[in-house]
CSV table of C-alpha atoms in Angstrom, one decimal:
chain,number,residue,atom,x,y,z
A,2,MET,CA,-5.7,38.8,-52.5
A,3,MET,CA,-4.2,35.3,-52.9
A,4,ASN,CA,-2.9,33.3,-49.9
A,5,HIS,CA,0.7,32.2,-50.0
A,6,PRO,CA,0.7,28.6,-51.2
A,7,HIS,CA,2.8,27.5,-48.2
A,8,SER,CA,0.8,29.4,-45.5
A,9,SER,CA,-1.6,26.5,-44.8
A,10,HIS,CA,1.3,24.0,-44.7
A,11,ILE,CA,3.1,26.3,-42.2
A,12,GLY,CA,0.0,26.6,-40.1
A,13,THR,CA,-0.5,22.8,-40.0
A,14,THR,CA,3.2,22.3,-39.1
A,15,ASN,CA,2.9,24.8,-36.2
A,16,VAL,CA,-0.1,23.0,-34.9
A,17,LYS,CA,1.7,19.6,-35.1
A,18,GLU,CA,4.7,21.2,-33.3
A,19,GLU,CA,2.5,22.5,-30.5
A,20,ILE,CA,0.8,19.1,-30.1
A,21,GLY,CA,4.2,17.5,-30.1
A,22,LYS,CA,5.4,19.8,-27.3
A,23,LEU,CA,2.3,19.0,-25.2
A,24,ASP,CA,2.7,15.2,-25.8
A,25,ARG,CA,6.2,15.4,-24.5
A,26,ILE,CA,4.6,16.0,-21.1
A,27,ARG,CA,4.3,12.4,-19.8
A,28,ILE,CA,1.9,11.1,-17.1
A,29,SER,CA,3.2,7.7,-16.2
A,30,GLY,CA,4.5,7.2,-19.7
A,31,ILE,CA,1.4,8.5,-21.5
A,32,GLY,CA,1.7,11.8,-23.5
A,33,LEU,CA,-0.6,14.6,-22.4
A,34,VAL,CA,-2.5,14.8,-25.7
A,35,ALA,CA,-3.2,11.0,-25.6
A,36,TYR,CA,-4.0,11.2,-21.9
A,37,ALA,CA,-6.5,14.1,-22.5
A,38,PHE,CA,-8.3,12.1,-25.2
A,39,MET,CA,-8.6,9.1,-22.9
A,40,ALA,CA,-9.7,11.3,-20.0
A,41,VAL,CA,-12.5,12.8,-22.1
A,42,LEU,CA,-13.5,9.3,-23.2
A,43,LEU,CA,-13.7,8.2,-19.5
A,44,ILE,CA,-15.8,11.2,-18.5
A,45,ILE,CA,-18.2,10.5,-21.3
A,46,ALA,CA,-18.4,6.9,-20.4
A,47,ILE,CA,-19.1,7.6,-16.7
A,48,SER,CA,-21.7,10.4,-17.5
A,49,THR,CA,-23.5,8.2,-20.0
A,50,LYS,CA,-23.3,5.1,-17.8
A,51,THR,CA,-21.5,3.2,-20.6
A,52,LEU,CA,-18.5,2.3,-18.5
A,53,PRO,CA,-18.5,-1.5,-18.4
A,54,ASN,CA,-19.0,-3.1,-15.0
A,55,THR,CA,-16.2,-5.4,-15.8
A,56,MET,CA,-12.4,-5.8,-15.3
A,57,ILE,CA,-11.9,-3.7,-18.5
A,58,GLY,CA,-14.1,-0.8,-17.2
A,59,ALA,CA,-12.4,-0.9,-13.8
A,60,ILE,CA,-8.9,-0.9,-15.3
A,61,PHE,CA,-9.7,2.0,-17.7
A,62,ALA,CA,-11.1,4.1,-14.9
A,63,LEU,CA,-8.6,3.3,-12.1
A,64,VAL,CA,-5.5,3.6,-14.3
A,65,LEU,CA,-6.5,6.9,-15.7
A,66,MET,CA,-7.6,8.4,-12.4
A,67,GLY,CA,-4.7,6.9,-10.5
A,68,HIS,CA,-2.0,8.1,-12.8
A,69,VAL,CA,-3.3,11.7,-13.2
A,70,PHE,CA,-4.1,12.2,-9.5
A,71,TYR,CA,-0.7,10.7,-8.5
A,72,TYR,CA,1.0,13.1,-10.9
A,73,LEU,CA,-0.8,16.1,-9.5
A,74,GLY,CA,-0.1,15.1,-5.9
A,75,ALA,CA,3.6,14.5,-6.7
A,76,HIS,CA,3.9,18.1,-8.1
A,77,LEU,CA,1.7,20.1,-5.6
A,78,PRO,CA,4.1,21.8,-3.1
A,79,ILE,CA,2.3,21.0,0.2
A,80,PHE,CA,1.3,17.4,-0.7
A,81,ARG,CA,4.7,16.7,-2.2
A,82,SER,CA,6.7,17.9,0.8
A,83,TYR,CA,4.5,17.2,3.8
A,84,LEU,CA,1.4,15.1,3.1
A,85,GLY,CA,2.7,11.9,1.4
A,86,GLY,CA,2.8,13.2,-2.2
A,87,GLY,CA,0.9,11.4,-4.9
A,88,SER,CA,-0.2,8.5,-2.8
A,89,VAL,CA,-2.1,10.4,-0.2
A,90,PHE,CA,-3.5,12.9,-2.8
A,91,THR,CA,-4.8,10.0,-5.0
A,92,ILE,CA,-6.5,8.3,-2.0
A,93,LEU,CA,-8.0,11.5,-0.6
A,94,LEU,CA,-9.2,12.9,-3.8
A,95,THR,CA,-11.0,9.8,-5.0
A,96,ALA,CA,-12.5,9.4,-1.5
A,97,ILE,CA,-13.8,13.0,-1.6
A,98,LEU,CA,-15.2,12.4,-5.1
A,99,VAL,CA,-17.3,9.6,-3.6
A,100,ALA,CA,-18.3,11.5,-0.4
A,101,THR,CA,-19.5,14.5,-2.5
A,102,ASN,CA,-21.4,12.2,-4.9
A,103,VAL,CA,-19.4,13.5,-7.9
A,104,MET,CA,-18.4,9.9,-8.5
A,105,PRO,CA,-21.4,7.8,-9.4
A,106,LYS,CA,-22.0,4.8,-7.1
A,107,TYR,CA,-21.9,2.4,-10.0
A,108,VAL,CA,-18.3,3.4,-10.7
A,109,VAL,CA,-17.5,2.7,-7.1
A,110,THR,CA,-19.1,-0.7,-7.3
A,111,THR,CA,-17.1,-1.5,-10.5
A,112,ALA,CA,-13.8,-0.4,-8.8
A,113,SER,CA,-14.6,-2.3,-5.6
A,114,GLY,CA,-15.5,-5.4,-7.6
A,115,PHE,CA,-12.2,-5.4,-9.4
A,116,ILE,CA,-10.0,-4.6,-6.4
A,117,ASN,CA,-11.8,-6.8,-3.8
A,118,GLY,CA,-14.3,-9.0,-5.5
A,119,MET,CA,-12.0,-10.2,-8.3
A,120,ASP,CA,-9.1,-9.9,-5.8
A,121,PHE,CA,-6.8,-7.9,-8.0
A,122,LEU,CA,-5.4,-6.7,-4.6
A,123,GLY,CA,-4.3,-10.3,-3.9
A,124,LEU,CA,-2.6,-10.6,-7.3
A,125,TYR,CA,-0.8,-7.3,-6.8
A,126,ILE,CA,0.4,-8.1,-3.3
A,127,VAL,CA,1.6,-11.7,-4.0
A,128,SER,CA,3.4,-10.6,-7.2
A,129,LEU,CA,5.1,-7.8,-5.2
A,130,ILE,CA,6.0,-10.0,-2.3
A,131,ALA,CA,7.4,-12.8,-4.5
A,132,SER,CA,9.4,-10.4,-6.7
A,133,SER,CA,10.9,-8.5,-3.7
A,134,LEU,CA,11.9,-11.7,-1.9
A,135,PHE,CA,13.4,-13.5,-4.9
A,136,LYS,CA,15.3,-10.3,-5.8
A,137,MET,CA,17.1,-10.4,-2.4
A,138,ASP,CA,20.2,-12.4,-1.6
A,139,ARG,CA,19.1,-15.4,0.4
A,140,LYS,CA,21.6,-14.9,3.3
A,141,MET,CA,20.5,-11.3,3.6
A,142,LEU,CA,16.8,-12.3,3.5
A,143,LEU,CA,17.1,-14.7,6.4
A,144,LYS,CA,19.3,-12.3,8.5
A,145,ALA,CA,16.9,-9.5,7.9
A,146,ALA,CA,13.7,-11.5,8.7
A,147,VAL,CA,15.2,-12.8,12.0
A,148,ARG,CA,15.9,-9.3,13.1
A,149,PHE,CA,12.8,-7.7,11.7
A,150,LEU,CA,10.1,-9.8,13.4
A,151,PRO,CA,11.2,-9.0,17.0
A,152,VAL,CA,11.3,-5.3,16.2
A,153,ALA,CA,7.8,-5.4,14.7
A,154,PHE,CA,6.2,-7.4,17.6
A,155,ILE,CA,7.9,-5.5,20.5
A,156,SER,CA,7.1,-2.2,18.8
A,157,MET,CA,3.4,-3.1,18.6
A,158,ALA,CA,3.3,-4.3,22.3
A,159,LEU,CA,5.0,-1.1,23.6
A,160,THR,CA,2.9,1.2,21.4
A,161,ALA,CA,-0.3,-0.4,22.8
A,162,VAL,CA,0.9,0.3,26.4
A,163,VAL,CA,1.7,4.0,25.5
A,164,ILE,CA,-1.8,4.4,23.9
A,165,GLY,CA,-3.4,3.0,27.1
A,166,ILE,CA,-1.4,5.4,29.3
A,167,VAL,CA,-2.3,8.4,27.2
A,168,GLY,CA,-5.9,7.2,27.2
A,169,VAL,CA,-5.9,7.5,31.0
A,170,ILE,CA,-4.2,11.0,30.9
A,171,ILE,CA,-6.8,12.4,28.4
A,172,GLY,CA,-9.8,10.9,30.3
A,173,VAL,CA,-11.1,8.1,28.0
A,174,GLY,CA,-9.6,5.4,30.1
A,175,PHE,CA,-6.9,2.7,29.7
A,176,ASN,CA,-9.4,0.0,28.6
A,177,TYR,CA,-11.1,2.1,26.0
A,178,ALA,CA,-7.8,3.2,24.5
A,179,ILE,CA,-6.5,-0.4,24.2
A,180,LEU,CA,-9.7,-2.0,22.9
A,181,TYR,CA,-10.9,0.7,20.5
A,182,ILE,CA,-7.6,2.4,19.4
A,183,ALA,CA,-4.6,0.2,19.9
A,184,MET,CA,-6.1,-3.2,18.9
A,185,PRO,CA,-8.0,-2.1,15.8
A,186,ILE,CA,-5.2,0.1,14.5
A,187,MET,CA,-2.7,-2.7,14.6
A,188,ALA,CA,-5.0,-5.7,13.8
A,189,GLY,CA,-4.0,-5.9,10.1
A,190,GLY,CA,-6.7,-4.0,8.3
A,191,VAL,CA,-10.4,-4.7,7.6
A,192,GLY,CA,-11.1,-8.2,6.3
A,193,ALA,CA,-8.4,-9.9,8.3
A,194,GLY,CA,-8.3,-7.3,11.1
A,195,ILE,CA,-11.3,-5.5,12.5
A,196,VAL,CA,-14.0,-7.8,11.1
A,197,PRO,CA,-12.8,-10.8,13.1
A,198,LEU,CA,-11.9,-8.4,16.0
A,199,SER,CA,-15.5,-7.1,16.1
A,200,GLY,CA,-16.7,-10.7,16.3
A,201,ILE,CA,-14.4,-11.4,19.2
A,202,TYR,CA,-15.6,-8.3,21.1
A,203,ALA,CA,-19.3,-9.1,20.3
A,204,HIS,CA,-19.0,-12.6,21.6
A,205,ALA,CA,-17.3,-11.5,24.8
A,206,MET,CA,-19.7,-8.6,25.4
A,207,GLY,CA,-22.9,-10.3,24.3
A,208,VAL,CA,-23.8,-7.7,21.7
A,209,GLY,CA,-24.1,-7.5,17.9
A,210,SER,CA,-20.8,-7.2,15.9
A,211,ALA,CA,-22.2,-4.5,13.5
A,212,GLY,CA,-22.3,-1.8,16.2
A,213,ILE,CA,-18.8,-2.6,17.3
A,214,LEU,CA,-17.4,-2.7,13.8
A,215,SER,CA,-18.7,0.9,13.2
A,216,LYS,CA,-16.7,2.0,16.2
A,217,LEU,CA,-13.5,0.2,15.0
A,218,PHE,CA,-13.6,1.3,11.4
A,219,PRO,CA,-12.8,5.0,11.9
A,220,THR,CA,-9.7,4.0,13.8
A,221,VAL,CA,-8.4,2.0,10.9
A,222,ILE,CA,-9.2,4.7,8.4
A,223,LEU,CA,-7.5,7.6,10.3
A,224,GLY,CA,-4.6,5.4,11.4
A,225,ASN,CA,-4.0,4.3,7.8
A,226,LEU,CA,-4.2,7.9,6.5
A,227,LEU,CA,-1.7,9.2,9.2
A,228,ALA,CA,0.6,6.2,8.5
A,229,ILE,CA,0.8,7.1,4.8
A,230,ILE,CA,1.5,10.8,5.5
A,231,SER,CA,4.1,9.9,8.1
A,232,ALA,CA,5.9,7.5,5.8
A,233,GLY,CA,6.3,10.2,3.2
A,234,LEU,CA,7.5,12.7,5.9
A,235,ILE,CA,10.0,10.3,7.4
A,236,SER,CA,11.5,9.4,4.1
A,237,ARG,CA,11.8,13.0,3.2
A,238,ILE,CA,13.0,14.5,6.5
A,239,PHE,CA,15.7,11.8,6.9
A,240,LYS,CA,16.7,11.6,3.3
A,241,ASP,CA,20.3,12.3,3.9
A,242,SER,CA,20.5,10.6,7.3
A,243,LYS,CA,22.9,7.8,8.1
A,244,GLY,CA,19.9,5.9,9.4
A,245,ASN,CA,18.3,5.8,6.0
A,246,GLY,CA,19.0,2.6,4.0
A,247,HIS,CA,17.3,4.1,0.9
A,248,GLY,CA,15.2,0.9,0.5
A,249,GLU,CA,17.6,-1.6,2.1
A,250,ILE,CA,16.6,-2.8,5.5
A,251,LEU,CA,19.7,-4.6,6.8
A,252,ARG,CA,22.2,-2.1,8.2
A,253,GLY,CA,25.8,-2.1,7.0
A,254,GLU,CA,25.2,-4.6,4.2
A,255,ARG,CA,24.6,-3.9,0.6
A,256,GLU,CA,23.1,-6.2,-2.0
A,257,ASP,CA,25.6,-7.2,-4.7
A,258,ALA,CA,25.4,-5.7,-8.1
A,259,ALA,CA,24.0,-8.9,-9.7
A,260,ALA,CA,21.1,-9.1,-7.2
A,261,ALA,CA,20.3,-5.4,-7.5
A,262,ALA,CA,20.6,-5.2,-11.3
A,263,GLU,CA,17.4,-4.7,-13.4
A,264,ILE,CA,16.4,-7.8,-15.3
A,265,LYS,CA,15.7,-7.3,-19.0
A,266,PRO,CA,12.0,-8.1,-19.6
A,267,ASP,CA,11.2,-11.1,-21.8
A,268,TYR,CA,7.6,-11.6,-23.0
A,269,VAL,CA,7.4,-15.3,-22.3
A,270,GLN,CA,9.0,-15.0,-18.9
A,271,LEU,CA,6.5,-12.4,-17.9
A,272,GLY,CA,3.8,-15.0,-18.3
A,273,VAL,CA,5.9,-17.5,-16.4
A,274,GLY,CA,6.3,-15.0,-13.6
A,275,LEU,CA,2.5,-14.5,-13.4
A,276,ILE,CA,1.8,-18.2,-13.0
A,277,ILE,CA,4.6,-18.8,-10.5
A,278,ALA,CA,3.4,-15.9,-8.3
A,279,VAL,CA,-0.2,-17.2,-8.5
A,280,MET,CA,1.2,-20.7,-7.5
A,281,PHE,CA,2.5,-19.3,-4.3
A,282,PHE,CA,-0.9,-17.6,-3.7
A,283,MET,CA,-2.6,-20.9,-4.1
A,284,ILE,CA,-0.2,-22.6,-1.7
A,285,GLY,CA,-0.9,-20.0,1.0
A,286,THR,CA,-4.7,-20.2,0.3
A,287,MET,CA,-4.8,-24.0,0.6
A,288,LEU,CA,-2.7,-24.1,3.8
A,289,ASN,CA,-5.0,-21.4,5.2
A,290,LYS,CA,-8.0,-23.8,4.7
A,291,VAL,CA,-6.1,-26.5,6.6
A,292,PHE,CA,-5.0,-24.1,9.4
A,293,PRO,CA,-7.6,-21.3,9.3
A,294,GLY,CA,-6.2,-19.6,12.4
A,295,ILE,CA,-3.1,-18.5,10.4
A,296,ASN,CA,-3.5,-15.8,7.7
A,297,ALA,CA,-3.0,-17.0,4.1
A,298,TYR,CA,-0.3,-14.3,3.5
A,299,ALA,CA,1.7,-15.7,6.4
A,300,PHE,CA,1.9,-19.0,4.6
A,301,ILE,CA,2.6,-17.2,1.2
A,302,ILE,CA,5.6,-15.4,2.8
A,303,LEU,CA,6.8,-18.5,4.6
A,304,SER,CA,6.6,-20.6,1.4
A,305,ILE,CA,8.5,-18.1,-0.6
A,306,VAL,CA,11.2,-17.5,2.1
A,307,LEU,CA,11.8,-21.3,2.4
A,308,THR,CA,11.9,-21.7,-1.4
A,309,LYS,CA,14.5,-18.9,-1.6
A,310,ALA,CA,16.5,-20.1,1.4
A,311,PHE,CA,16.9,-23.6,0.1
A,312,GLY,CA,17.3,-22.5,-3.5
A,313,LEU,CA,14.4,-24.7,-4.7
A,314,LEU,CA,13.5,-22.4,-7.6
A,315,PRO,CA,15.8,-22.2,-10.6
A,316,LYS,CA,17.1,-18.7,-11.5
A,317,TYR,CA,15.0,-18.7,-14.7
A,318,TYR,CA,11.8,-18.8,-12.6
A,319,GLU,CA,13.0,-16.4,-10.0
A,320,ASP,CA,13.9,-13.9,-12.7
A,321,SER,CA,10.4,-14.4,-14.3
A,322,VAL,CA,8.7,-13.6,-11.0
A,323,ILE,CA,10.9,-10.5,-10.6
A,324,MET,CA,10.0,-9.3,-14.1
A,325,PHE,CA,6.3,-9.8,-13.6
A,326,GLY,CA,6.3,-8.0,-10.2
A,327,GLN,CA,8.1,-5.0,-11.7
A,328,VAL,CA,5.5,-4.8,-14.5
A,329,ILE,CA,2.6,-4.9,-11.9
A,330,VAL,CA,4.2,-2.3,-9.5
A,331,LYS,CA,5.2,0.2,-12.3
A,332,ASN,CA,1.9,0.1,-14.1
A,333,MET,CA,-0.8,-0.6,-11.5
A,334,THR,CA,0.2,1.0,-8.2
A,335,HIS,CA,-1.5,4.3,-8.9
A,336,ALA,CA,-4.6,2.4,-10.0
A,337,LEU,CA,-4.7,0.5,-6.8
A,338,LEU,CA,-4.4,3.7,-4.7
A,339,ALA,CA,-7.4,5.1,-6.6
A,340,GLY,CA,-9.3,1.9,-5.9
A,341,VAL,CA,-8.5,2.3,-2.2
A,342,GLY,CA,-9.9,5.8,-2.1
A,343,LEU,CA,-13.0,4.9,-4.1
A,344,SER,CA,-13.9,1.7,-2.2
A,345,LEU,CA,-12.3,1.7,1.3
A,346,LEU,CA,-11.9,5.2,2.6
A,347,ASP,CA,-15.3,6.4,3.8
A,348,MET,CA,-15.0,10.1,4.6
A,349,HIS,CA,-18.5,10.3,6.2
A,350,VAL,CA,-17.6,7.6,8.7
A,351,LEU,CA,-14.2,9.2,9.4
A,352,LEU,CA,-15.6,12.7,9.9
A,353,ALA,CA,-18.4,11.5,12.1
A,354,ALA,CA,-16.0,9.8,14.5
A,355,LEU,CA,-13.6,12.7,14.9
A,356,SER,CA,-13.2,13.9,18.4
A,357,TRP,CA,-10.0,15.5,19.8
A,358,GLN,CA,-9.4,12.5,22.1
A,359,PHE,CA,-9.8,10.1,19.1
A,360,VAL,CA,-7.4,12.1,17.0
A,361,VAL,CA,-4.8,12.4,19.8
A,362,LEU,CA,-4.8,8.7,20.4
A,363,CYS,CA,-4.4,7.9,16.7
A,364,LEU,CA,-1.5,10.4,16.5
A,365,VAL,CA,0.1,8.9,19.6
A,366,SER,CA,0.0,5.5,18.0
A,367,ILE,CA,1.7,6.8,14.9
A,368,VAL,CA,4.4,8.7,16.8
A,369,ALA,CA,5.0,6.0,19.3
A,370,ILE,CA,5.3,3.1,16.9
A,371,SER,CA,7.6,5.2,14.6
A,372,LEU,CA,10.0,6.1,17.4
A,373,ILE,CA,10.0,2.7,19.1
A,374,SER,CA,10.5,0.7,15.9
A,375,ALA,CA,13.2,3.0,14.7
A,376,THR,CA,15.1,2.7,18.0
A,377,LEU,CA,14.6,-1.1,18.2
A,378,GLY,CA,15.5,-1.4,14.5
A,379,LYS,CA,18.9,0.3,15.2
A,380,LEU,CA,19.5,-2.0,18.1
A,381,PHE,CA,18.7,-5.1,16.0
A,382,GLY,CA,20.9,-4.0,13.1
A,383,LEU,CA,18.3,-2.5,10.8
A,384,TYR,CA,18.2,0.9,9.2
A,385,PRO,CA,16.0,3.1,11.5
A,386,VAL,CA,14.1,4.7,8.7
A,387,GLU,CA,13.2,1.4,7.0
A,388,ALA,CA,12.4,-0.1,10.4
A,389,ALA,CA,10.1,2.8,11.3
A,390,ILE,CA,8.2,2.4,7.9
A,391,THR,CA,8.0,-1.4,7.7
A,392,ALA,CA,8.0,-2.6,11.4
A,393,GLY,CA,6.2,0.6,12.5
A,394,LEU,CA,3.9,2.5,10.2
A,395,ALA,CA,2.9,-0.6,8.1
A,396,ASN,CA,1.5,-2.0,11.3
A,397,ASN,CA,-0.8,1.0,11.7
A,398,SER,CA,-2.1,0.7,8.1
A,399,MET,CA,-5.2,-0.8,6.5
A,400,GLY,CA,-3.7,-4.3,5.8
A,401,GLY,CA,-2.5,-5.0,2.2
A,402,THR,CA,-3.8,-1.8,0.6
A,403,GLY,CA,-2.4,0.3,3.5
A,404,ASN,CA,1.0,-1.3,3.1
A,405,VAL,CA,1.1,-0.5,-0.6
A,406,ALA,CA,0.1,3.1,0.1
A,407,VAL,CA,2.7,3.5,3.0
A,408,LEU,CA,5.5,2.1,0.9
A,409,ALA,CA,4.5,4.0,-2.2
A,410,ALA,CA,4.5,7.3,-0.2
A,411,SER,CA,8.0,6.5,1.1
A,412,GLU,CA,9.2,5.0,-2.3
A,413,ARG,CA,10.1,1.6,-0.7
A,414,MET,CA,7.9,-0.8,-2.6
A,415,ASN,CA,10.6,-3.4,-2.6
A,416,LEU,CA,10.0,-3.9,1.2
A,417,ILE,CA,6.4,-5.1,0.8
A,418,ALA,CA,7.4,-8.6,2.1
A,419,PHE,CA,8.6,-7.2,5.4
A,420,ALA,CA,5.5,-4.9,5.7
A,421,GLN,CA,3.2,-7.8,5.1
A,422,MET,CA,5.2,-10.1,7.4
A,423,GLY,CA,4.8,-7.7,10.4
A,424,ASN,CA,1.2,-6.7,9.4
A,425,ARG,CA,-0.2,-10.2,8.9
A,426,ILE,CA,1.6,-12.2,11.6
A,427,GLY,CA,1.5,-9.3,14.0
A,428,GLY,CA,-2.2,-8.7,13.2
A,429,ALA,CA,-3.0,-12.4,14.0
A,430,LEU,CA,-1.2,-12.0,17.3
A,431,ILE,CA,-3.2,-8.9,18.1
A,432,LEU,CA,-6.5,-10.9,17.6
A,433,VAL,CA,-5.3,-13.5,20.0
A,434,VAL,CA,-4.3,-10.9,22.6
A,435,ALA,CA,-7.5,-9.0,22.1
A,436,GLY,CA,-9.5,-12.1,22.7
A,437,ILE,CA,-7.8,-12.5,26.1
A,438,LEU,CA,-7.9,-8.8,27.1
A,439,VAL,CA,-11.6,-8.1,26.2
A,440,THR,CA,-12.6,-10.6,28.9
A,441,PHE,CA,-11.1,-8.4,31.5
A,442,MET,CA,-11.6,-5.0,30.0
A,443,LYS,CA,-15.1,-5.1,28.6
C-alpha cells in the first residue's frame, strides 16, 4: 500500500506547529524549546565538569537557573501570593541545591567568583543606583532624600529598642537581643556589616572574631529571608491602598511624563552608560580610600545626587546611564538572585541556629521596622508602603544583594538608591553605635 505523497509533509508541518506552540511560551524572553535545549546543555556541562570557571560559565549557569526558577516561583500559587514570588523561590531553591549537594561545589565557586570576586554585584548596584537617580526629577530627588533619611534612621533606632524589650520578655536578655539580633540584622549585610561588627565585638571582649561571626551570620540570613518575603506580602496586601505609591516614594507628587517615559535604547549610548556608571563607582571607591570610615556606596550615592542636583551631567549622558541600568536590571536580576542563593545563603548555618527565641526576635525586627517606618514615612510625607520597604525592610536585608532581592520581590527596583542610602549610611551608624554599646553590654 503506497503512502500518500503529502503525508510526510503534513507530519513535518504538524511537528513544526507543535514546536512553534511550545516556543511561544516565554521564560524571560526565551522560547521554551530554545530554553530546554540550553538547559540540557547546562546540565551536561555541569555533570561533565566542562562548565568554564570564568565569567562566561557563570553567566550561562546563573542566567539559565535564575530565569527558570524565577518563572516557577512567580507562577506557584503559595510562593506567588505569600512568600515573595520568584525572588524568594530562586534564592531558596538554589540554596537548597547547594545544601543537598545536588549542585557541585565547583559551580558554587564559579558563581561566587563572578558575583563577589569579579564584583558583578558592584556593577549591577551602581548601574541601578545611577539609572534610578538620573531618572528622577531633581527637585523630587532632593525632597525625597531629605525626608527619607530621618525615617530610616529613627526606624532603626526604635526597632532596636523594641527587640531589646522583647528579648527581656522571652528570657534571652536585653543585651543579647541588642548585640546579636538588632545590631547584625541592621548592620548592612556581610562584608560591610557583620564582618567589621564581629571585629568590634572581638576587640571589646578579647576573643577571636571567627566565633562571633558564626553567631552573627544566621541573624543576617534569616533577617534577609524574612525581609524579602515581607516585601512581597506588603506590596501585594496593600496593592490598592492609598498608602501605596506603586514605586513612587514621595507622597502626593508624581513624576512628569517626560521623566517617567521609557528611553529608546541606542547601541552606542548603552556603552556610554556603562562607562559613566563605572566612573561613579570609581569616584566612590577612591573617596573610600581617603575616608575609609565611610562606605564607598555612600560616596557613590552622594556624588550622583550632587551631580543630578546641580545639573552637571548633560541629558545625553543621563539618558545613557538610564538605558544601561535598564538593560542590566531586565536581564541580570534573576541571575543575581540565583547567585545569592548559591554563594551567600548557607542553609546548614541557618538551620543550626534556629531556636524559637531566635526566630521570634528576627520576626519582631521585621514587624517592628515595617510598622515604624510606614508610620514615620506617612508623617514625613512618604508613601507608607514604599517607606516600609525601603526605609524598613531594606535595612533588615543582606546589604546590596538583599536590597536587590527585597525590591525585586516588591517590584520596586527603581527605589534601589533609597534602599542603599538607608542600608549603607544606616549600617555605618550601627557599627559606630555597636562599638559604644558593646563596652557596656559585653
